[in-house]
CSV table of C-alpha atoms in Angstrom, one decimal:
chain,number,residue,atom,x,y,z
B,149,UNK,CA,16.8,-25.0,1.0
B,150,UNK,CA,17.2,-22.3,3.8
B,151,UNK,CA,17.5,-23.2,7.3
B,152,UNK,CA,14.7,-21.0,9.0
B,153,UNK,CA,14.5,-19.4,12.3
B,154,UNK,CA,13.0,-21.0,15.3
B,155,UNK,CA,9.5,-19.5,16.3
B,156,UNK,CA,10.6,-18.7,19.7
B,157,UNK,CA,13.8,-17.0,18.6
B,158,UNK,CA,12.1,-15.1,16.3
B,159,UNK,CA,9.5,-14.0,18.9
B,160,UNK,CA,12.7,-13.1,21.2
B,161,UNK,CA,14.1,-11.1,18.5
B,162,UNK,CA,10.7,-9.4,17.7
B,163,UNK,CA,10.3,-7.9,21.3
B,164,UNK,CA,13.7,-6.8,21.3
B,165,UNK,CA,13.7,-5.0,18.3
B,166,UNK,CA,10.2,-3.8,18.8
B,167,UNK,CA,11.4,-1.7,21.7
B,168,UNK,CA,14.6,-0.3,19.8
B,169,UNK,CA,12.9,1.1,16.5
B,170,UNK,CA,11.8,4.6,16.4
B,171,UNK,CA,8.8,6.5,15.1
B,172,UNK,CA,9.6,7.2,11.5
B,173,UNK,CA,7.6,8.5,8.4
B,174,UNK,CA,9.5,6.4,6.0
B,175,UNK,CA,6.6,4.2,5.2
B,176,UNK,CA,3.2,5.6,5.6
B,177,UNK,CA,0.7,2.9,5.3
B,178,UNK,CA,-2.7,2.9,7.2
B,179,UNK,CA,-5.4,0.3,7.4
B,180,UNK,CA,-8.3,1.9,9.2
B,181,UNK,CA,-11.5,0.3,10.6
B,182,UNK,CA,-14.4,2.6,11.8
B,183,UNK,CA,-13.1,1.4,15.5
B,184,UNK,CA,-9.4,2.0,15.1
B,185,UNK,CA,-6.7,4.2,13.4
B,186,UNK,CA,-3.1,3.0,12.9
B,187,UNK,CA,-0.6,5.3,11.2
B,188,UNK,CA,2.0,3.1,9.8
B,189,UNK,CA,5.5,3.7,9.6
B,190,UNK,CA,9.2,2.4,9.2
B,191,UNK,CA,12.7,2.3,9.6
B,192,UNK,CA,15.0,5.3,9.4
B,193,UNK,CA,16.8,5.3,6.1
B,194,UNK,CA,20.6,6.6,7.2
B,195,UNK,CA,23.3,7.3,4.3
B,196,UNK,CA,26.2,4.8,3.9
B,197,UNK,CA,29.9,5.9,4.7
B,198,UNK,CA,32.0,3.0,4.4
B,199,UNK,CA,32.6,1.1,1.0
B,200,UNK,CA,29.9,-1.7,0.5
B,201,UNK,CA,30.8,-5.3,0.4
B,202,UNK,CA,30.4,-6.9,-2.9
B,203,UNK,CA,26.9,-7.9,-3.7
B,204,UNK,CA,26.5,-11.2,-4.5
B,205,UNK,CA,25.7,-12.1,-8.3
B,206,UNK,CA,22.2,-13.2,-7.3
B,207,UNK,CA,21.3,-9.6,-6.1
B,208,UNK,CA,20.9,-8.6,-9.7
B,209,UNK,CA,19.8,-11.6,-11.3
B,210,UNK,CA,16.1,-11.2,-11.2
B,211,UNK,CA,16.2,-7.6,-12.9
B,212,UNK,CA,18.8,-8.7,-15.7
B,213,UNK,CA,16.6,-11.9,-16.5
B,214,UNK,CA,13.7,-9.4,-17.0
B,215,UNK,CA,15.1,-6.7,-19.5
B,216,UNK,CA,13.0,-8.5,-21.9
B,217,UNK,CA,9.8,-9.1,-19.7
B,218,UNK,CA,6.7,-7.9,-21.4
B,219,UNK,CA,3.9,-6.3,-19.2
B,220,UNK,CA,2.3,-8.2,-16.6
B,221,UNK,CA,-1.4,-8.0,-15.4
B,222,UNK,CA,-2.7,-9.4,-12.1
B,223,UNK,CA,-6.0,-9.3,-10.5
B,224,UNK,CA,-6.9,-7.3,-7.5
B,225,UNK,CA,-9.3,-8.8,-5.0
B,226,UNK,CA,-11.4,-5.9,-3.2
B,227,UNK,CA,-11.9,-6.9,0.5
B,228,UNK,CA,-13.3,-3.9,2.3
B,229,UNK,CA,-10.2,-2.6,3.7
B,230,UNK,CA,-7.8,-2.9,0.8
B,231,UNK,CA,-6.8,-4.8,-2.3
B,232,UNK,CA,-5.3,-8.4,-2.2
B,233,UNK,CA,-2.8,-9.5,-5.1
B,234,UNK,CA,-1.9,-13.2,-5.3
B,235,UNK,CA,1.6,-14.2,-5.1
B,236,UNK,CA,2.6,-17.5,-6.6
B,237,UNK,CA,5.9,-18.2,-5.1
B,238,UNK,CA,8.0,-21.5,-4.8
B,239,UNK,CA,8.5,-24.7,-6.6
B,240,UNK,CA,5.8,-26.1,-6.8
B,241,UNK,CA,3.9,-22.7,-6.6
B,242,UNK,CA,2.4,-21.8,-3.5
B,243,UNK,CA,-0.6,-19.0,-4.0
B,244,UNK,CA,-0.3,-16.5,-0.9
B,245,UNK,CA,-2.7,-13.3,-1.1
B,246,UNK,CA,-1.2,-10.0,0.2
B,247,UNK,CA,-2.3,-6.7,0.2
B,248,UNK,CA,-1.3,-4.1,-2.8
B,249,UNK,CA,0.6,-1.2,-1.1
B,250,UNK,CA,2.1,1.9,-2.7
B,251,UNK,CA,2.9,3.1,0.8
B,252,UNK,CA,5.8,0.6,1.3
B,253,UNK,CA,9.0,-1.3,-0.2
B,254,UNK,CA,8.9,-4.7,1.4
B,255,UNK,CA,7.0,-7.7,-0.1
B,256,UNK,CA,6.3,-10.2,2.5
B,257,UNK,CA,4.3,-13.4,3.3
B,258,UNK,CA,3.4,-15.0,6.6
B,259,UNK,CA,5.7,-18.3,6.7
B,260,UNK,CA,4.9,-21.5,8.3
B,261,UNK,CA,1.4,-23.1,8.2
B,262,UNK,CA,1.8,-23.7,12.1
B,263,UNK,CA,4.4,-21.6,13.3
B,264,UNK,CA,3.1,-18.0,12.0
B,265,UNK,CA,2.5,-16.0,15.0
B,266,UNK,CA,0.1,-12.7,14.8
B,267,UNK,CA,0.0,-10.9,18.0
B,268,UNK,CA,-3.1,-8.8,18.8
B,269,UNK,CA,-4.8,-10.0,15.5
B,270,UNK,CA,-7.7,-11.9,17.2
B,271,UNK,CA,-10.5,-9.1,15.9
B,272,UNK,CA,-9.2,-8.9,12.5
B,273,UNK,CA,-12.0,-10.1,10.2
B,274,UNK,CA,-9.4,-10.9,7.5
B,275,UNK,CA,-7.3,-13.3,9.4
B,276,UNK,CA,-9.1,-16.6,8.1
B,277,UNK,CA,-8.3,-15.5,4.5
B,278,UNK,CA,-4.9,-15.9,5.0
B,279,UNK,CA,-2.7,-18.7,4.0
B,280,UNK,CA,0.9,-19.1,4.9
B,281,UNK,CA,4.4,-19.8,2.8
B,282,UNK,CA,6.0,-23.0,3.7
B,283,UNK,CA,9.8,-22.6,2.4
B,284,UNK,CA,10.4,-26.2,3.4
B,285,UNK,CA,7.8,-27.2,0.6
B,286,UNK,CA,9.7,-25.3,-2.0
B,287,UNK,CA,12.8,-26.7,-3.6
B,288,UNK,CA,14.0,-23.4,-5.0
B,289,UNK,CA,13.6,-21.4,-1.5
B,290,UNK,CA,17.0,-20.1,-0.3
B,291,UNK,CA,18.2,-17.3,2.2
B,292,UNK,CA,19.3,-14.2,1.3
B,293,UNK,CA,22.9,-13.5,1.8
B,294,UNK,CA,24.3,-10.6,4.3
B,295,UNK,CA,26.2,-8.8,1.3
B,296,UNK,CA,22.9,-8.5,-0.9
B,297,UNK,CA,21.6,-5.0,-1.7
B,298,UNK,CA,18.3,-6.1,-0.2
B,299,UNK,CA,20.0,-7.1,3.0
B,300,UNK,CA,21.8,-3.8,3.7
B,301,UNK,CA,18.4,-2.0,2.5
B,302,UNK,CA,16.2,-3.9,5.1
B,303,UNK,CA,18.5,-3.3,7.9
B,304,UNK,CA,18.9,0.4,7.1
B,305,UNK,CA,22.5,0.4,8.7
B,306,UNK,CA,24.7,3.4,8.8
B,307,UNK,CA,27.5,1.0,7.9
B,308,UNK,CA,27.0,-1.3,4.6
B,309,UNK,CA,29.3,-3.8,6.6
B,310,UNK,CA,26.8,-4.1,9.3
B,311,UNK,CA,24.4,-6.9,8.4
B,312,UNK,CA,27.4,-9.3,7.7
B,313,UNK,CA,28.6,-8.2,11.0
B,314,UNK,CA,25.7,-9.2,12.8
B,315,UNK,CA,25.7,-12.5,11.1
B,316,UNK,CA,29.2,-13.2,12.3
B,317,UNK,CA,31.4,-12.1,9.9
B,318,UNK,CA,35.0,-10.9,10.8
B,319,UNK,CA,36.2,-8.0,9.6
B,320,UNK,CA,39.0,-9.5,7.5
B,321,UNK,CA,36.5,-11.5,5.4
B,322,UNK,CA,34.4,-8.1,5.2
B,323,UNK,CA,37.4,-6.1,3.5
B,324,UNK,CA,38.1,-9.4,1.2
B,325,UNK,CA,34.2,-9.4,0.5
B,326,UNK,CA,34.6,-13.4,1.3
B,327,UNK,CA,32.1,-13.7,3.9
B,328,UNK,CA,28.6,-15.0,2.6
B,329,UNK,CA,26.5,-15.6,6.0
B,330,UNK,CA,23.0,-15.4,5.5
B,331,UNK,CA,21.1,-12.2,6.0
B,332,UNK,CA,20.6,-11.7,9.6
B,333,UNK,CA,16.9,-11.5,11.0
B,334,UNK,CA,15.1,-8.1,10.6
B,335,UNK,CA,12.1,-6.3,12.1
B,336,UNK,CA,10.0,-3.9,9.6
B,337,UNK,CA,7.9,-1.5,11.4
B,338,UNK,CA,4.4,0.1,10.3
B,339,UNK,CA,3.8,2.2,13.1
B,340,UNK,CA,1.6,0.4,15.7
B,341,UNK,CA,2.4,-2.9,13.4
B,342,UNK,CA,5.6,-4.7,13.3
B,343,UNK,CA,6.9,-7.8,11.2
B,344,UNK,CA,9.8,-9.8,12.2
B,345,UNK,CA,11.5,-12.4,9.9
B,346,UNK,CA,14.2,-13.2,7.2
B,347,UNK,CA,14.8,-12.3,3.9
B,348,UNK,CA,14.3,-15.3,1.2
B,349,UNK,CA,14.9,-15.9,-2.3
B,350,UNK,CA,12.2,-18.1,-4.4
B,351,UNK,CA,10.9,-18.3,-7.8
B,352,UNK,CA,7.9,-15.8,-8.2
B,353,UNK,CA,5.3,-16.3,-11.1
B,354,UNK,CA,3.5,-13.2,-12.5
B,355,UNK,CA,0.6,-13.1,-15.2
B,356,UNK,CA,1.9,-11.8,-18.5
B,357,UNK,CA,-0.6,-9.4,-20.2
B,358,UNK,CA,-0.6,-11.8,-23.3
B,359,UNK,CA,-1.1,-14.4,-24.3
B,360,UNK,CA,-4.0,-14.8,-21.6
B,361,UNK,CA,-3.3,-17.0,-19.2
B,362,UNK,CA,0.5,-17.1,-19.6
B,363,UNK,CA,2.7,-17.3,-16.5
B,364,UNK,CA,6.3,-15.5,-16.6
B,365,UNK,CA,8.9,-17.0,-14.1
B,366,UNK,CA,11.1,-14.5,-11.9
B,367,UNK,CA,14.1,-16.4,-10.4
B,368,UNK,CA,15.1,-15.3,-7.0
B,369,UNK,CA,12.8,-12.9,-6.4
B,370,UNK,CA,13.6,-11.3,-2.6
B,371,UNK,CA,10.6,-11.2,-0.1
B,372,UNK,CA,10.4,-11.4,3.9
B,373,UNK,CA,9.5,-14.7,5.3
B,374,UNK,CA,7.8,-13.8,8.3
B,375,UNK,CA,7.2,-15.9,11.4
B,376,UNK,CA,5.8,-13.2,13.8
B,377,UNK,CA,3.9,-10.1,13.7
B,378,UNK,CA,2.0,-7.5,15.6
B,379,UNK,CA,-1.2,-6.3,14.2
B,380,UNK,CA,-0.3,-7.3,10.7
B,381,UNK,CA,-2.2,-10.7,9.9
B,382,UNK,CA,-2.0,-10.3,6.0
B,383,UNK,CA,1.4,-10.0,3.9
B,384,UNK,CA,2.2,-7.3,1.5
B,385,UNK,CA,3.4,-6.5,-1.8
B,386,UNK,CA,5.2,-3.2,-1.6
B,387,UNK,CA,5.1,-1.1,-4.8
B,388,UNK,CA,7.3,1.7,-3.6
B,389,UNK,CA,10.3,3.0,-5.5
B,390,UNK,CA,12.8,1.2,-3.3
B,391,UNK,CA,15.2,-1.7,-4.2
B,392,UNK,CA,13.0,-4.0,-2.5
B,393,UNK,CA,10.1,-3.4,-4.0
B,394,UNK,CA,8.1,-5.4,-6.8
B,395,UNK,CA,8.4,-3.1,-9.4
B,396,UNK,CA,11.9,-2.3,-8.6
B,397,UNK,CA,12.8,-6.2,-8.7
B,398,UNK,CA,11.0,-6.7,-11.9
B,399,UNK,CA,12.7,-4.1,-13.6
B,400,UNK,CA,9.8,-1.7,-14.2
B,401,UNK,CA,11.0,1.5,-12.4
B,402,UNK,CA,11.9,3.0,-15.7
B,403,UNK,CA,8.2,2.4,-16.8
B,404,UNK,CA,5.1,2.3,-14.6
B,405,UNK,CA,1.9,0.7,-13.6
B,406,UNK,CA,-1.8,1.2,-13.3
B,407,UNK,CA,-5.1,-0.1,-11.4
B,408,UNK,CA,-8.5,0.8,-11.6
B,409,UNK,CA,-10.2,-0.1,-8.1
B,410,UNK,CA,-13.4,-1.6,-7.9
B,411,UNK,CA,-15.9,-0.1,-5.4
B,412,UNK,CA,-16.7,-1.3,-1.9
B,413,UNK,CA,-20.1,-2.9,-3.1
B,414,UNK,CA,-17.9,-5.5,-4.8
B,415,UNK,CA,-15.9,-6.3,-1.7
B,416,UNK,CA,-15.6,-10.4,-1.4
B,417,UNK,CA,-16.8,-10.9,-4.7
B,418,UNK,CA,-15.1,-14.0,-6.1
B,419,UNK,CA,-16.5,-13.4,-9.9
B,420,UNK,CA,-14.8,-9.8,-10.5
B,421,UNK,CA,-11.5,-8.3,-9.7
B,422,UNK,CA,-9.7,-5.0,-10.0
B,423,UNK,CA,-7.1,-4.8,-13.2
B,424,UNK,CA,-3.6,-4.0,-12.0
B,425,UNK,CA,-1.1,-3.5,-15.1
B,426,UNK,CA,2.5,-3.2,-14.7
B,427,UNK,CA,4.7,-2.1,-18.1
B,428,UNK,CA,4.2,-0.2,-21.1
B,429,UNK,CA,0.8,-1.0,-21.3
B,430,UNK,CA,-0.1,0.7,-18.3
B,431,UNK,CA,1.3,4.2,-19.3
B,432,UNK,CA,1.2,4.3,-23.2
B,433,UNK,CA,-1.8,6.0,-25.0
B,434,UNK,CA,-2.7,7.9,-21.7
B,435,UNK,CA,-2.2,11.6,-22.9
B,436,UNK,CA,-5.9,12.0,-22.6
B,437,UNK,CA,-5.6,11.7,-19.0
B,438,UNK,CA,-4.9,14.5,-16.5
B,439,UNK,CA,-1.5,14.3,-15.0
B,440,UNK,CA,-0.1,15.8,-11.9
B,441,UNK,CA,3.8,15.7,-11.1
B,442,UNK,CA,5.1,13.4,-8.5
B,443,UNK,CA,6.5,15.3,-5.7
B,444,UNK,CA,10.1,14.7,-4.6
B,445,UNK,CA,10.6,14.1,-1.3
B,446,UNK,CA,14.6,14.6,-0.4
B,447,UNK,CA,14.2,12.4,2.5
B,448,UNK,CA,11.9,9.7,1.6
B,449,UNK,CA,12.4,9.2,-2.1
B,450,UNK,CA,10.6,5.9,-2.2
B,451,UNK,CA,7.1,6.9,-2.0
B,452,UNK,CA,4.6,8.7,-4.2
B,453,UNK,CA,3.7,12.2,-3.3
B,454,UNK,CA,1.3,14.7,-5.0
B,455,UNK,CA,0.5,18.3,-4.2
B,456,UNK,CA,-3.0,19.5,-3.2
B,457,UNK,CA,-3.7,23.2,-4.0
B,458,UNK,CA,-7.5,23.2,-3.0
B,459,UNK,CA,-10.9,21.4,-2.3
B,460,UNK,CA,-14.2,22.6,-3.6
B,461,UNK,CA,-17.6,21.3,-2.5
B,462,UNK,CA,-20.1,21.0,-5.1
B,463,UNK,CA,-18.3,23.4,-7.3
B,464,UNK,CA,-19.3,26.1,-5.2
B,465,UNK,CA,-17.2,26.6,-2.2
B,466,UNK,CA,-13.5,26.4,-2.8
B,467,UNK,CA,-11.3,25.8,0.6
B,468,UNK,CA,-7.5,26.7,0.2
B,469,UNK,CA,-5.1,24.1,2.0
B,470,UNK,CA,-2.0,24.6,3.7
B,471,UNK,CA,1.4,24.8,1.9
B,472,UNK,CA,2.3,21.5,3.7
B,473,UNK,CA,0.4,19.4,1.3
B,474,UNK,CA,2.2,20.5,-1.4
B,475,UNK,CA,5.8,21.1,-0.2
B,476,UNK,CA,8.1,19.5,2.4
B,477,UNK,CA,10.1,20.6,5.0
B,478,UNK,CA,13.9,20.1,5.8
B,479,UNK,CA,12.9,16.7,7.9
B,480,UNK,CA,11.1,15.4,4.8
B,481,UNK,CA,7.5,16.0,6.4
B,482,UNK,CA,4.6,17.4,4.0
B,483,UNK,CA,3.2,16.7,0.7
B,484,UNK,CA,0.1,14.4,0.0
B,485,UNK,CA,1.0,10.7,-0.2
B,486,UNK,CA,-0.9,8.5,-2.5
B,487,UNK,CA,-1.4,5.3,-0.9
B,488,UNK,CA,-3.2,2.2,-2.0
B,489,UNK,CA,-2.6,0.9,1.5
B,490,UNK,CA,-4.7,3.6,3.4
B,491,UNK,CA,-8.1,2.9,3.2
B,492,UNK,CA,-9.7,6.4,3.6
B,493,UNK,CA,-8.0,9.8,2.6
B,494,UNK,CA,-6.8,11.8,5.5
B,495,UNK,CA,-6.3,15.4,5.7
B,496,UNK,CA,-4.6,17.8,8.3
B,497,UNK,CA,-6.9,18.4,11.2
B,498,UNK,CA,-7.5,22.2,10.4
B,499,UNK,CA,-8.2,21.5,7.0
B,500,UNK,CA,-10.5,18.4,7.7
B,501,UNK,CA,-12.3,20.7,10.4
B,502,UNK,CA,-13.1,23.5,7.7
B,503,UNK,CA,-14.4,20.7,5.3
B,504,UNK,CA,-16.9,19.3,7.8
B,505,UNK,CA,-18.3,22.6,8.3
B,506,UNK,CA,-18.8,23.5,4.7
B,507,UNK,CA,-20.5,20.1,4.3
B,508,UNK,CA,-22.7,20.6,7.3
B,509,UNK,CA,-23.5,24.0,6.0
B,510,UNK,CA,-24.3,22.5,2.6
B,511,UNK,CA,-26.4,19.4,3.8
B,512,UNK,CA,-30.1,19.7,5.0
B,513,UNK,CA,-30.6,16.0,5.9
B,514,UNK,CA,-31.0,14.9,10.0
B,515,UNK,CA,-27.5,13.7,11.5
B,516,UNK,CA,-27.3,10.1,12.5
B,517,UNK,CA,-25.2,10.8,15.8
B,518,UNK,CA,-25.6,7.3,17.1
B,519,UNK,CA,-23.8,5.9,13.7
B,520,UNK,CA,-21.3,8.6,14.4
B,521,UNK,CA,-20.5,7.3,17.9
B,522,UNK,CA,-20.4,3.6,16.9
B,523,UNK,CA,-18.4,4.0,13.6
B,524,UNK,CA,-16.1,6.7,14.7
B,525,UNK,CA,-16.8,8.6,11.3
B,526,UNK,CA,-17.6,12.5,12.0
B,527,UNK,CA,-20.3,13.4,9.6
B,528,UNK,CA,-23.0,10.8,9.1
B,529,UNK,CA,-26.7,11.8,7.7
B,530,UNK,CA,-30.3,9.9,7.6
B,531,UNK,CA,-31.2,10.1,3.9
B,532,UNK,CA,-34.7,9.1,2.6
B,533,UNK,CA,-34.9,6.4,-0.1
B,534,UNK,CA,-38.6,5.7,-0.8
B,535,UNK,CA,-38.0,2.9,-3.0
B,536,UNK,CA,-35.2,1.6,-0.8
B,537,UNK,CA,-32.6,2.5,-3.3
B,538,UNK,CA,-29.1,4.2,-2.0
B,539,UNK,CA,-27.7,4.9,-5.3
B,540,UNK,CA,-28.7,8.4,-5.8
B,541,UNK,CA,-28.8,11.3,-3.3
B,542,UNK,CA,-28.1,15.2,-3.4
B,543,UNK,CA,-25.2,15.1,-0.8
B,544,UNK,CA,-22.4,17.5,-1.5
B,545,UNK,CA,-19.6,16.6,-4.2
B,546,UNK,CA,-16.0,16.9,-3.3
B,547,UNK,CA,-13.2,18.0,-5.7
B,548,UNK,CA,-9.7,18.3,-5.5
B,549,UNK,CA,-7.7,20.7,-7.4
B,550,UNK,CA,-3.8,19.1,-7.9
B,551,UNK,CA,-0.9,20.6,-9.0
B,552,UNK,CA,-0.6,20.9,-12.8
B,553,UNK,CA,-4.3,22.5,-13.1
B,554,UNK,CA,-5.5,19.1,-12.4
B,555,UNK,CA,-9.2,19.0,-11.3
B,556,UNK,CA,-10.4,15.6,-9.7
B,557,UNK,CA,-14.1,15.4,-9.0
B,558,UNK,CA,-14.2,12.2,-6.6
B,559,UNK,CA,-16.8,9.9,-8.3
B,560,UNK,CA,-20.3,9.4,-6.7
B,561,UNK,CA,-19.9,7.4,-3.7
B,562,UNK,CA,-16.0,8.2,-3.1
B,563,UNK,CA,-17.2,10.5,-0.2
B,564,UNK,CA,-20.4,9.3,1.4
B,565,UNK,CA,-21.1,5.6,1.8
B,566,UNK,CA,-24.3,3.9,2.9
B,567,UNK,CA,-23.1,2.1,6.3
B,568,UNK,CA,-25.9,-0.7,5.9
B,569,UNK,CA,-28.8,-1.4,3.9
B,570,UNK,CA,-31.9,0.8,4.0
B,571,UNK,CA,-34.4,0.4,6.7
B,572,UNK,CA,-37.7,2.0,7.0
B,573,UNK,CA,-37.0,3.5,3.6
B,574,UNK,CA,-34.1,5.5,5.2
B,575,UNK,CA,-30.2,4.8,4.7
B,576,UNK,CA,-27.3,6.2,6.9
B,577,UNK,CA,-24.5,7.6,4.8
B,578,UNK,CA,-21.1,8.7,6.2
B,579,UNK,CA,-18.4,10.9,5.0
B,580,UNK,CA,-15.3,8.4,4.7
B,581,UNK,CA,-12.6,11.0,5.3
B,582,UNK,CA,-10.6,11.3,8.6
B,583,UNK,CA,-8.1,13.6,10.1
B,584,UNK,CA,-4.4,13.1,10.4
B,585,UNK,CA,-3.5,12.7,13.9
B,586,UNK,CA,-2.0,15.4,15.9
B,587,UNK,CA,2.2,15.5,16.0
B,588,UNK,CA,2.5,12.8,13.3
B,589,UNK,CA,5.7,13.1,11.1
B,590,UNK,CA,5.6,12.4,7.6
B,591,UNK,CA,2.9,13.3,4.9
B,592,UNK,CA,0.6,16.0,5.7
B,593,UNK,CA,-2.3,14.2,3.9
B,594,UNK,CA,-2.9,10.7,2.6
B,595,UNK,CA,-4.9,10.1,-0.6
B,596,UNK,CA,-6.4,6.7,0.2
B,597,UNK,CA,-7.8,3.9,-1.7
B,598,UNK,CA,-11.5,4.5,-1.0
B,599,UNK,CA,-11.6,7.9,-2.6
B,600,UNK,CA,-9.6,6.3,-5.6
B,601,UNK,CA,-12.6,3.6,-6.3
B,602,UNK,CA,-13.8,3.9,-9.9
B,603,UNK,CA,-10.9,5.7,-10.9
B,604,UNK,CA,-8.0,4.7,-13.2
B,605,UNK,CA,-4.8,5.8,-11.7
B,606,UNK,CA,-1.6,5.8,-13.6
B,607,UNK,CA,1.9,6.0,-12.1
B,608,UNK,CA,4.3,7.1,-15.0
B,609,UNK,CA,7.8,6.4,-13.4
B,610,UNK,CA,9.5,7.4,-16.6
B,611,UNK,CA,7.9,11.0,-16.7
B,612,UNK,CA,7.7,11.2,-12.9
B,613,UNK,CA,3.9,11.7,-12.9
B,614,UNK,CA,0.2,10.1,-11.9
B,615,UNK,CA,-2.6,10.2,-13.9
B,616,UNK,CA,-6.3,10.4,-13.0
B,617,UNK,CA,-9.4,9.3,-15.2
B,618,UNK,CA,-12.6,8.6,-13.6
B,619,UNK,CA,-13.5,5.0,-14.9
B,620,UNK,CA,-16.3,2.6,-14.3
B,621,UNK,CA,-13.6,0.0,-13.2
B,622,UNK,CA,-16.3,-3.0,-13.2
B,623,UNK,CA,-16.4,-2.3,-17.2
B,624,UNK,CA,-12.5,-2.0,-17.2
B,625,UNK,CA,-12.4,-5.4,-15.5
B,626,UNK,CA,-14.9,-6.8,-17.9
B,627,UNK,CA,-12.6,-5.8,-20.5
B,628,UNK,CA,-9.6,-7.4,-19.3
B,629,UNK,CA,-11.5,-10.7,-18.7
B,630,UNK,CA,-11.7,-10.3,-15.0
B,631,UNK,CA,-15.4,-10.6,-14.7
B,632,UNK,CA,-17.1,-13.8,-14.6
B,633,UNK,CA,-20.8,-14.0,-16.1
């Protein structure tokens, strides 16, 4: 059982590291409400100059034990601003719900039922659904070593010996690879959000795709045990391509994963979940889908980028997009990040403004300016619904044209969304797109989870491509046994 850090010491460390780490686009994740916008970014990744200390055998044990792992299938719960995956960690198993996030690597959970402290999270509506992990209640919980590949990665050091040096190892023991001190505490940034904690190893249980209801155990899975956060009340399961990510540790980076996000109307419905499939089943027999290549960012290779060539509105007006949405500059800026941890799609400001102009020219409904002011969205309309039915309207449709001649027509409801139930046979619908902040480094645009609803999205990591297929995700959930009747 690991010796976990004192909360006051963690808070002091958190405050110091928060003032040190700089703005960086290596982890673009965003959770946006109508009242706030937060671009979330991470620590700088630097090249290693000196030889790497010998990694402990446990660094690779999880991957070795998973060479024969079959596919896994996990349900995702829709909560309005994202999709939660349940992590079953420890012995005995503790269930912690965290965001499924393709825009970051680290998997972390809140630690300490009484000592977990989230700063500036009082107004977060999801705070009350969060459970904390108790390492003291798990017989298999241990602290990661300073020489592990995960410790070196989380500290982003210019020198691979640095984590062990911070932990108090002497140069003699470093050179001999005989120092086995615990990995020092870390801070991991998400732009305006920061988390502080320690790397921990414990048993992770995942659902096998077959037989139904079966679990598989992953010993010594590495994750962040977080004691203090700033504006990050719920944990995260990182699905990026770095060593710390969940697919990487489970040995699935040469295969892939897929998901089918339920629409907003199923938010907080306990009787249905979105299917997440990891492994061969996620990518096999998918040649009928449209695939666009994953763009390779030379500076930030751990995340998933696609190239946007044009946007058309109601298949009539086509808007060209800047080259930055399909190319990278020398600093790694550019491309369109596909990110399950960002709620709404973000476009460069000139393109976003042009899209608003085109949509306004094609829409005759009266504007709902008071809703725009209250919600923060830029384009809202009052739409008559004589039968108080909000399902049908003639608002303009939006289609993305991606590299490799992929035409992605956004399903109905993925552009304009009803902000409330009809009142006096009128409903207000708003465009749920937003513009990128000015002077933001990183991706030129972000393809958010709301626009991915009712769409099967396949990450074929072996062939380095992403596939799209409009799908009724409620039916897909039922076919996977994820809908209770």
